[in-house]
Short mmCIF file of C-alpha atoms and ligand atoms in Angstrom, two decimals:
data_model
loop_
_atom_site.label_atom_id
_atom_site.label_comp_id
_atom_site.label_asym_id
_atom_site.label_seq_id
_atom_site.Cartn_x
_atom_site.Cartn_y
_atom_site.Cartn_z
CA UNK A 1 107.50 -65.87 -133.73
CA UNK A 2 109.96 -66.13 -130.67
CA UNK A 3 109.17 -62.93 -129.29
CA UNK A 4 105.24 -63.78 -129.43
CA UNK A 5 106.00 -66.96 -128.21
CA UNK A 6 107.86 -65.79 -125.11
CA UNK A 7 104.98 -63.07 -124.61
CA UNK A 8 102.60 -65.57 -124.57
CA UNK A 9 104.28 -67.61 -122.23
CA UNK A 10 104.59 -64.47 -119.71
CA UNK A 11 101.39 -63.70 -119.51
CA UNK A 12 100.13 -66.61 -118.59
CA UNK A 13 102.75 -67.15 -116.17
CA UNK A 14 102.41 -63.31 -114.96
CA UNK A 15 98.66 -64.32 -114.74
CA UNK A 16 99.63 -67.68 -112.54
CA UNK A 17 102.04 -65.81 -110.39
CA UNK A 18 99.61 -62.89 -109.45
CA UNK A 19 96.48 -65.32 -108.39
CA UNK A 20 98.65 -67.91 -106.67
CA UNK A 21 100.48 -65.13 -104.68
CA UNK A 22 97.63 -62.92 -104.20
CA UNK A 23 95.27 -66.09 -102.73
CA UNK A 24 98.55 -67.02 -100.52
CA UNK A 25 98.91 -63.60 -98.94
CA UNK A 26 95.11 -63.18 -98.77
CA UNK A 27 95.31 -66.89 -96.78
CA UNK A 28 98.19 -66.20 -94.63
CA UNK A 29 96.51 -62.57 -93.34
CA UNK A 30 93.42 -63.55 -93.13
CA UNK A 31 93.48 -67.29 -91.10
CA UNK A 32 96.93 -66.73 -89.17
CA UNK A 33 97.61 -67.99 -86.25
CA UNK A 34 96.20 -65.81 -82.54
CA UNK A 35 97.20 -66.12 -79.37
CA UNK A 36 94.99 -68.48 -77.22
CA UNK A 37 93.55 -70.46 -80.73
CA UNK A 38 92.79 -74.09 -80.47
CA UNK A 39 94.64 -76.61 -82.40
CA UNK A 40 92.99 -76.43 -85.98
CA UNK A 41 90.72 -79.28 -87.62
CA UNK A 42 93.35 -81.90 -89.05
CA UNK A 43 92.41 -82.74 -92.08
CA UNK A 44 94.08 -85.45 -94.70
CA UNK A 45 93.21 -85.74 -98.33
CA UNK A 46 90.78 -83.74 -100.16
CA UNK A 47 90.31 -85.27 -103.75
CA UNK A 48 88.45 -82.19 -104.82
CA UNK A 49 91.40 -80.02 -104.14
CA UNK A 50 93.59 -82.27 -105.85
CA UNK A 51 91.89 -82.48 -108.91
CA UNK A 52 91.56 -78.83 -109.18
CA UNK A 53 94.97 -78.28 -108.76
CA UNK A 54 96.28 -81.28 -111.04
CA UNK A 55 93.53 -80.03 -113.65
CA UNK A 56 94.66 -76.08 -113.80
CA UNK A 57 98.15 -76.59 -114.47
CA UNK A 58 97.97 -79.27 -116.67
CA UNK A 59 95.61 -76.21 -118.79
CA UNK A 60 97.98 -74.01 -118.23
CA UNK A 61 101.17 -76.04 -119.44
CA UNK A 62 98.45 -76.86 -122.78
CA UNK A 63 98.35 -73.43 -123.61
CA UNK A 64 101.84 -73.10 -123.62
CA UNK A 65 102.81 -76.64 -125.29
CA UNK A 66 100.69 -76.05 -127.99
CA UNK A 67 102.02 -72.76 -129.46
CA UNK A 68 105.67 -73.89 -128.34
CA UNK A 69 105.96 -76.61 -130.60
CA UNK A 70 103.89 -75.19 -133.17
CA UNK A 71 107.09 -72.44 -133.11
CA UNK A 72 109.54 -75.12 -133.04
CA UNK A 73 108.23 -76.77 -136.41
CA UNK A 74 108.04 -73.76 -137.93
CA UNK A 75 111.02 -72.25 -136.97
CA UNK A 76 113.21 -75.12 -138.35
CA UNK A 77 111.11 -75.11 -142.10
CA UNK A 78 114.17 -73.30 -143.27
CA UNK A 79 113.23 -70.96 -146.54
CA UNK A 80 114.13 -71.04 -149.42
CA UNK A 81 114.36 -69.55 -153.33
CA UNK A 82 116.77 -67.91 -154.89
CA UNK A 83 116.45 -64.68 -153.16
CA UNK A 84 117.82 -66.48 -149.77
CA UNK A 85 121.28 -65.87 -149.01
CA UNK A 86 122.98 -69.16 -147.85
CA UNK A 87 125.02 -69.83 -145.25
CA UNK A 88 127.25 -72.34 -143.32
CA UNK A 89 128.15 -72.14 -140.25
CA UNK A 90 131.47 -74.76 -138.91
CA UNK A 91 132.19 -74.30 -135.14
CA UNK A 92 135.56 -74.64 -134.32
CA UNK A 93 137.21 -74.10 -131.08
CA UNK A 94 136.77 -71.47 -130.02
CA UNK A 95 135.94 -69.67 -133.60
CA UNK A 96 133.38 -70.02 -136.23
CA UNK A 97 133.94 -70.29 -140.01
CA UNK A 98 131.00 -68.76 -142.04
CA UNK A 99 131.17 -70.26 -145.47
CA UNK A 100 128.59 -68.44 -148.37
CA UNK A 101 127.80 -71.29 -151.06
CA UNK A 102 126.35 -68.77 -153.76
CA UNK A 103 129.08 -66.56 -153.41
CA UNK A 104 132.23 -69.28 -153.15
CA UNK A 105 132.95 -66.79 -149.91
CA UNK A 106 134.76 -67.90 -146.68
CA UNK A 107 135.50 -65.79 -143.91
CA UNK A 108 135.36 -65.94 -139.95
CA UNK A 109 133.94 -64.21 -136.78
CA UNK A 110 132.12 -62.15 -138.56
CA UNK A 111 129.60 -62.48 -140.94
CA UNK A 112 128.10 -59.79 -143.01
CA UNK A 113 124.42 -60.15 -144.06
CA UNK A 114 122.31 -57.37 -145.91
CA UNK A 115 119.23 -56.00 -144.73
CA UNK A 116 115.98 -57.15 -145.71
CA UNK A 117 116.96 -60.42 -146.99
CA UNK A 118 116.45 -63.89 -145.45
CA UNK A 119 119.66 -65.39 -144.07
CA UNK A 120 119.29 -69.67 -143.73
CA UNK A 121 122.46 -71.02 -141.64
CA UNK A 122 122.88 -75.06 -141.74
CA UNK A 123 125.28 -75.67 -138.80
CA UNK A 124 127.68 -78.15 -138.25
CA UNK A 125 130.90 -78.30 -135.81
CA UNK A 126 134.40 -79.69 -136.72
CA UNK A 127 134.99 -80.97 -133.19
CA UNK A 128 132.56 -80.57 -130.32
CA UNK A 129 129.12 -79.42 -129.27
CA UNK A 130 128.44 -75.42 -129.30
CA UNK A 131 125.57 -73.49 -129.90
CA UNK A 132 124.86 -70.66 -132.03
CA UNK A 133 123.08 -67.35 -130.84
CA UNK A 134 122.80 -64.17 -131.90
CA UNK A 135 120.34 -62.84 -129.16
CA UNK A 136 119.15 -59.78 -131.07
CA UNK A 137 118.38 -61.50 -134.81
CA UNK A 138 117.38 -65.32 -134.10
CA UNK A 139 116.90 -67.86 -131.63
CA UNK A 140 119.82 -70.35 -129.95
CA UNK A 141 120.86 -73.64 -131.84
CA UNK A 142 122.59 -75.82 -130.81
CA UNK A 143 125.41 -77.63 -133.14
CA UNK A 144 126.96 -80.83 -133.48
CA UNK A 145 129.33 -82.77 -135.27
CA UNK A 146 128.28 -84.96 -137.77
CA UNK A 147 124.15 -83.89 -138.02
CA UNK A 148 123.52 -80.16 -139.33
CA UNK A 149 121.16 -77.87 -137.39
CA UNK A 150 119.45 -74.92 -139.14
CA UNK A 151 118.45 -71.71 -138.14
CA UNK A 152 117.36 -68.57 -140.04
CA UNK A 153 116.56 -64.57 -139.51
CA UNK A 154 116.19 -61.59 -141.53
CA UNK A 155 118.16 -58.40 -140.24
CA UNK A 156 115.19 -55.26 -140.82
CA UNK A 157 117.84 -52.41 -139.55
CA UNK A 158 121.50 -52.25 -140.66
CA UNK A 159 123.86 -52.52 -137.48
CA UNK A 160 126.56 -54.67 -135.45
CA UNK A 161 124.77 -57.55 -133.86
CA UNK A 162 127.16 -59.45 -131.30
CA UNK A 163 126.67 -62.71 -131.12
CA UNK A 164 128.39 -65.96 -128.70
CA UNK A 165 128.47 -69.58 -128.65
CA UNK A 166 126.31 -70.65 -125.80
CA UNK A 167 126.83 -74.51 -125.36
CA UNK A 168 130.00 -75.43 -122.90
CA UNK A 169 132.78 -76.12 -125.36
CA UNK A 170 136.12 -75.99 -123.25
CA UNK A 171 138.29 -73.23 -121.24
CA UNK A 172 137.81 -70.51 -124.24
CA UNK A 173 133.85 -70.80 -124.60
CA UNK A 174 133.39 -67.53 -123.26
CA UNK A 175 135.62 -65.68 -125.71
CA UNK A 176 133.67 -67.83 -128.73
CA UNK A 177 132.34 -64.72 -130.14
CA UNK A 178 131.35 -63.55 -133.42
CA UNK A 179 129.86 -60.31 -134.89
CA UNK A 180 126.75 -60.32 -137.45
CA UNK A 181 126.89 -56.93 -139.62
CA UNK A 182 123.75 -55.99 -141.40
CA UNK A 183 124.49 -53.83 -144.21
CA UNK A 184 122.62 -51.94 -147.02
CA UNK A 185 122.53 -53.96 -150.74
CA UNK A 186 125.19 -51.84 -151.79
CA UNK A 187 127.40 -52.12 -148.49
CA UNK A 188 126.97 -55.86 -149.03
CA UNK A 189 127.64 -55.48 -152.92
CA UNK A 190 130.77 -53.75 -151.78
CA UNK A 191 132.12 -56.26 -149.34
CA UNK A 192 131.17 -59.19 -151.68
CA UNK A 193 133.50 -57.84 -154.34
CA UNK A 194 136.17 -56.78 -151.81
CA UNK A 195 135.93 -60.46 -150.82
CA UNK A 196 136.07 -61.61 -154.10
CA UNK A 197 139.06 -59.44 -154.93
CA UNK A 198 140.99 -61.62 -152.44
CA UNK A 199 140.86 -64.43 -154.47
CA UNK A 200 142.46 -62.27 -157.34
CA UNK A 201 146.40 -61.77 -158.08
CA UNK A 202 145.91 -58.54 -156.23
CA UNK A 203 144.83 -58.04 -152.82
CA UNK A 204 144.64 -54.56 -153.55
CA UNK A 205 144.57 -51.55 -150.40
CA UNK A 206 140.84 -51.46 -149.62
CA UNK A 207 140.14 -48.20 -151.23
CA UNK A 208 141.54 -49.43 -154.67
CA UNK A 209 139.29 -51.32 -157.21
CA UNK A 210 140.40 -54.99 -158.04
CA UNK A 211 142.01 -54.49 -160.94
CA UNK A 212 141.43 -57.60 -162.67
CA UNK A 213 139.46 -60.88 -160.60
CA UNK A 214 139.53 -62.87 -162.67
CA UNK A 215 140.14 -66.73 -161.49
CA UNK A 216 140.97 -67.55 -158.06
CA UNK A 217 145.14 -68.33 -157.93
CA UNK A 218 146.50 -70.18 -155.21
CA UNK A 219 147.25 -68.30 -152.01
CA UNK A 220 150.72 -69.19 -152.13
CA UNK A 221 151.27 -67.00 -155.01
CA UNK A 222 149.88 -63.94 -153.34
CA UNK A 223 152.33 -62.49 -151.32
CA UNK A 224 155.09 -62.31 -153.81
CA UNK A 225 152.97 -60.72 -155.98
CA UNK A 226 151.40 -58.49 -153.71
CA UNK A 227 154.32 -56.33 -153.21
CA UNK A 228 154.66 -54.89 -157.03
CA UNK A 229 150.70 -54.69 -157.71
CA UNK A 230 150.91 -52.51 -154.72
CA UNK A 231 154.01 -50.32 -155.46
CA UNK A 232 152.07 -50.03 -159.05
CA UNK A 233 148.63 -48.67 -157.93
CA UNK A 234 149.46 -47.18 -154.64
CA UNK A 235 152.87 -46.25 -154.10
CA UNK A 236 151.37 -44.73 -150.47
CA UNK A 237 150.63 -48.16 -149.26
CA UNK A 238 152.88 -49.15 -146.67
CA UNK A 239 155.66 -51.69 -146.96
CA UNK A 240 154.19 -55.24 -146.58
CA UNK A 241 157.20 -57.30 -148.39
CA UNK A 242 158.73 -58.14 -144.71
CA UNK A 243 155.42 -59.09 -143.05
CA UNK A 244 154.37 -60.75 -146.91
CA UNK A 245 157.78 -62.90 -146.35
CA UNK A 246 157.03 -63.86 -142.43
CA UNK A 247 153.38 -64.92 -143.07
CA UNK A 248 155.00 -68.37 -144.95
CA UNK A 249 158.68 -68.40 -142.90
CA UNK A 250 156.74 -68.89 -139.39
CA UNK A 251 154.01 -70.90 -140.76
CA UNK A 252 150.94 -68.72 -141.01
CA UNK A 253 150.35 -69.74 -144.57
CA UNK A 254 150.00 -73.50 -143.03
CA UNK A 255 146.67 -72.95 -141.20
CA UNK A 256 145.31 -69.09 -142.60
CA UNK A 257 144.21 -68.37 -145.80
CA UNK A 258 144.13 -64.76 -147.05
CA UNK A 259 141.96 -65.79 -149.67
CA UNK A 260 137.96 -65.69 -148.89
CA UNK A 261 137.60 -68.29 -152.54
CA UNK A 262 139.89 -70.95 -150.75
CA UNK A 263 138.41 -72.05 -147.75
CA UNK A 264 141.08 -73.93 -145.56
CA UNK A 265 139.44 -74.79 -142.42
CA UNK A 266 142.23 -75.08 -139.92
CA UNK A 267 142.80 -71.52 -138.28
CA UNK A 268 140.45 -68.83 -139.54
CA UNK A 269 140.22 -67.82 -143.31
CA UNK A 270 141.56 -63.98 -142.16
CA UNK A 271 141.09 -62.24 -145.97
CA UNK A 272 139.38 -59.09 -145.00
CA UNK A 273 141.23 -58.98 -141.27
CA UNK A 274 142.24 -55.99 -141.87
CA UNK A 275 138.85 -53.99 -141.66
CA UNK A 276 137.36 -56.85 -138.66
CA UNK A 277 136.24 -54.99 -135.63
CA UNK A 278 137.61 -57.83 -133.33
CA UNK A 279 139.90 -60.34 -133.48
CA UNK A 280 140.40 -64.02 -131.92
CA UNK A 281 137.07 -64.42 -132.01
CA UNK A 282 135.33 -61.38 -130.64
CA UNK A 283 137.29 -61.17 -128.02
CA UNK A 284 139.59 -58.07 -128.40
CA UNK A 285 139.36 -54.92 -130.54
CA UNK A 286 141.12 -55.51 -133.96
CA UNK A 287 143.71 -52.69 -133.02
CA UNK A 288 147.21 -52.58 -134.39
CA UNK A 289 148.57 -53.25 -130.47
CA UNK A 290 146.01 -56.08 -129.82
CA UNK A 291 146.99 -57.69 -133.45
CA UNK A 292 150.57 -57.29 -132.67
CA UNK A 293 150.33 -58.98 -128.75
CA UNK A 294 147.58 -61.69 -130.57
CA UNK A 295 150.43 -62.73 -132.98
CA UNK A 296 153.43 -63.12 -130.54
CA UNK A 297 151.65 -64.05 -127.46
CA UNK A 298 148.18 -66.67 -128.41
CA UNK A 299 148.70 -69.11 -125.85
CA UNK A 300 149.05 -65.85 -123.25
CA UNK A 301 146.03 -64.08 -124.93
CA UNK A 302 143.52 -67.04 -125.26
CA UNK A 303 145.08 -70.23 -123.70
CA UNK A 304 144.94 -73.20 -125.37
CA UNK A 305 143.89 -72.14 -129.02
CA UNK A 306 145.52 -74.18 -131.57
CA UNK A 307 147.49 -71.71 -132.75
CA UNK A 308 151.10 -71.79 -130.98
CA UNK A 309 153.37 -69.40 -129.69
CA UNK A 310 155.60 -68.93 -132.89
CA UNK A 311 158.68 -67.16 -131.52
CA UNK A 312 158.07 -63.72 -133.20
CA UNK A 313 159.62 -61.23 -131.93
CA UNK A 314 158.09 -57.52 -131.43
CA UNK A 315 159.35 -56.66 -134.74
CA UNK A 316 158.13 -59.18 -136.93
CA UNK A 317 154.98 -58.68 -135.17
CA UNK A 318 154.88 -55.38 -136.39
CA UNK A 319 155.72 -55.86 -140.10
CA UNK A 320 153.17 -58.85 -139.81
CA UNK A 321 150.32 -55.92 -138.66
CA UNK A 322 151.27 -54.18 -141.55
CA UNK A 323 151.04 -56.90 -143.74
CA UNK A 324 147.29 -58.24 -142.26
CA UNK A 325 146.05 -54.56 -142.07
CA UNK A 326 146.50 -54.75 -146.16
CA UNK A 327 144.14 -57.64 -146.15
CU1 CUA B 1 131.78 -73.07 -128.55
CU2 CUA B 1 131.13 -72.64 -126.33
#
């Protein structure tokens, strides 16, 4: 509907453009100014001309108005039915929280949608004004605090779509990104239940099948359990009691939840980080180095986030990578 929209706007602004410019250049060759003319005819007022040129572009700006708002109205009759996958959308700065009713699923940054199925967002921002685009899949919305917005799209090929807040929100708007992945039904399936296993005793190594979700348990108890589900199913896994420990001693536990079924809302909900293709918010490639230098260094990396610079050494950083990559 946005696409024809904009077509039809072009091509009757293409049209415009070509006849206005054409008749100018036609007028400028052909009554230009000679050597030895006399002064032309002075002339003042000619209410002919003036209608004709108030009455064409007030046509012109009809033919656009109409269909414009007739896309507006219709773009904000959100759908829906049970086959509609649900979403809301928080703005934070500078990061968005996606939250999936149905599926009692929070995550951030990144929100993975499947193909072929209608995705409705109702939009809302925990502090101040951004704006919500994902150039390739929908149009721009702008959010607020305290009154929801809605927009909604259906992904028809699987893929990465970038996306960026577009609304002025302080000195980090530009790196307020966020990635929409379009998977397959089964892809999504998959992810679902991966998400879902976060919320389980056992945040098990991606490959390995939650062994029993059964109730969501409170974060808290995670990490200390974490360590002997994981020397029990995959004694490969790396060591993650160190970085299991730091995440509560320096106070990640305070604002991040590693649990997609408890939604916090302070710093991003970061179950899943491990397989994210960017971190703090689009802006860098989730790489061990750029995890590690995001952890010790935030107010270096992205100034003025909430998250502080928490005295961890190179180290700790390390065993905390190892840790997050688990997740
Ligand atoms: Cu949020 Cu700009």
């Amino acid at each position: 509907m946005v696409d024809k929209l904009f077509r039809t706007t072009l091509f009757w602004a293409t049209l415009v453009f070509v006849l206005t410019e054409s008749a100018l250049v036609f007028i400028i060759v052909k009554f230009r100014g000679k050597p030895g003319d006399p002064e032309p005819k002075q002339v003042h007022g000619n209410t002919m001309v003036e209608v004709i040129w108030t009455a064409i572009p007030a046509l012109v700006l009809a033919m656009i108005a109409v269909p414009t708002v007739r896309t507006i109205f219709r773009t904000y009759e959100i759908p829906t039915g049970a086959d509609v996958l649900q979403v809301e959308v928080i703005g934070h700065q500078w990061w968005w929280e996606f939250r999936y009713p149905q599926l009692g699923l929070t995550t951030a940054n990144e929100l993975h949608v499947p193909v072929g199925r209608t995705v409705a967002l109702k939009m809302i921002t925990q502090d101040v004004l951004h704006s919500f685009w994902i150039p390739q899949l929908a149009g721009k919305r702008d959010v607020f605090p305290n009154r929801s917005t809605t927009l909604w799209f259906k992904a028809e090929e699987a893929g990465d779509y970038p996306g960026q807040c577009a609304e002025f929100c302080g000195i980090q708007h530009g790196r307020m990104a966020f990635q929409v992945i379009a998977q397959t039904t089964d892809e999504f399936a998959g992810y679902v239940s991966r998400m879902e296993a976060t919320g389980a005793v056992s945040p098990a190594a991606p490959a390995a099948p939650p062994a029993d979700s059964t109730a969501a348990k409170p974060a808290a108890a995670a990490p200390a359990l974490t360590t002997t589900t994981l020397a029990a199913t995959a004694p490969a896994a790396p060591d993650t009691a160190a970085g299991a420990q730091l995440f509560m001693m320096k106070g990640c536990i305070g604002c991040h939840s590693l649990n997609a079924t408890k939604p916090m809302g302070i710093g991003p909900n970061l179950a899943g980080i491990g397989q994210r293709l960017y971190i703090a918010a689009g802006w860098l490639k989730n790489t061990d180095a750029n995890l590690a230098n995001w952890i010790q260094h935030p107010q270096t990396v992205k100034h003025g986030v909430l998250m502080p610079d928490l005295g961890v050494t190179p180290a700790e950083a390390q065993s905390l990578v190892v840790y997050l990559r688990q997740h």
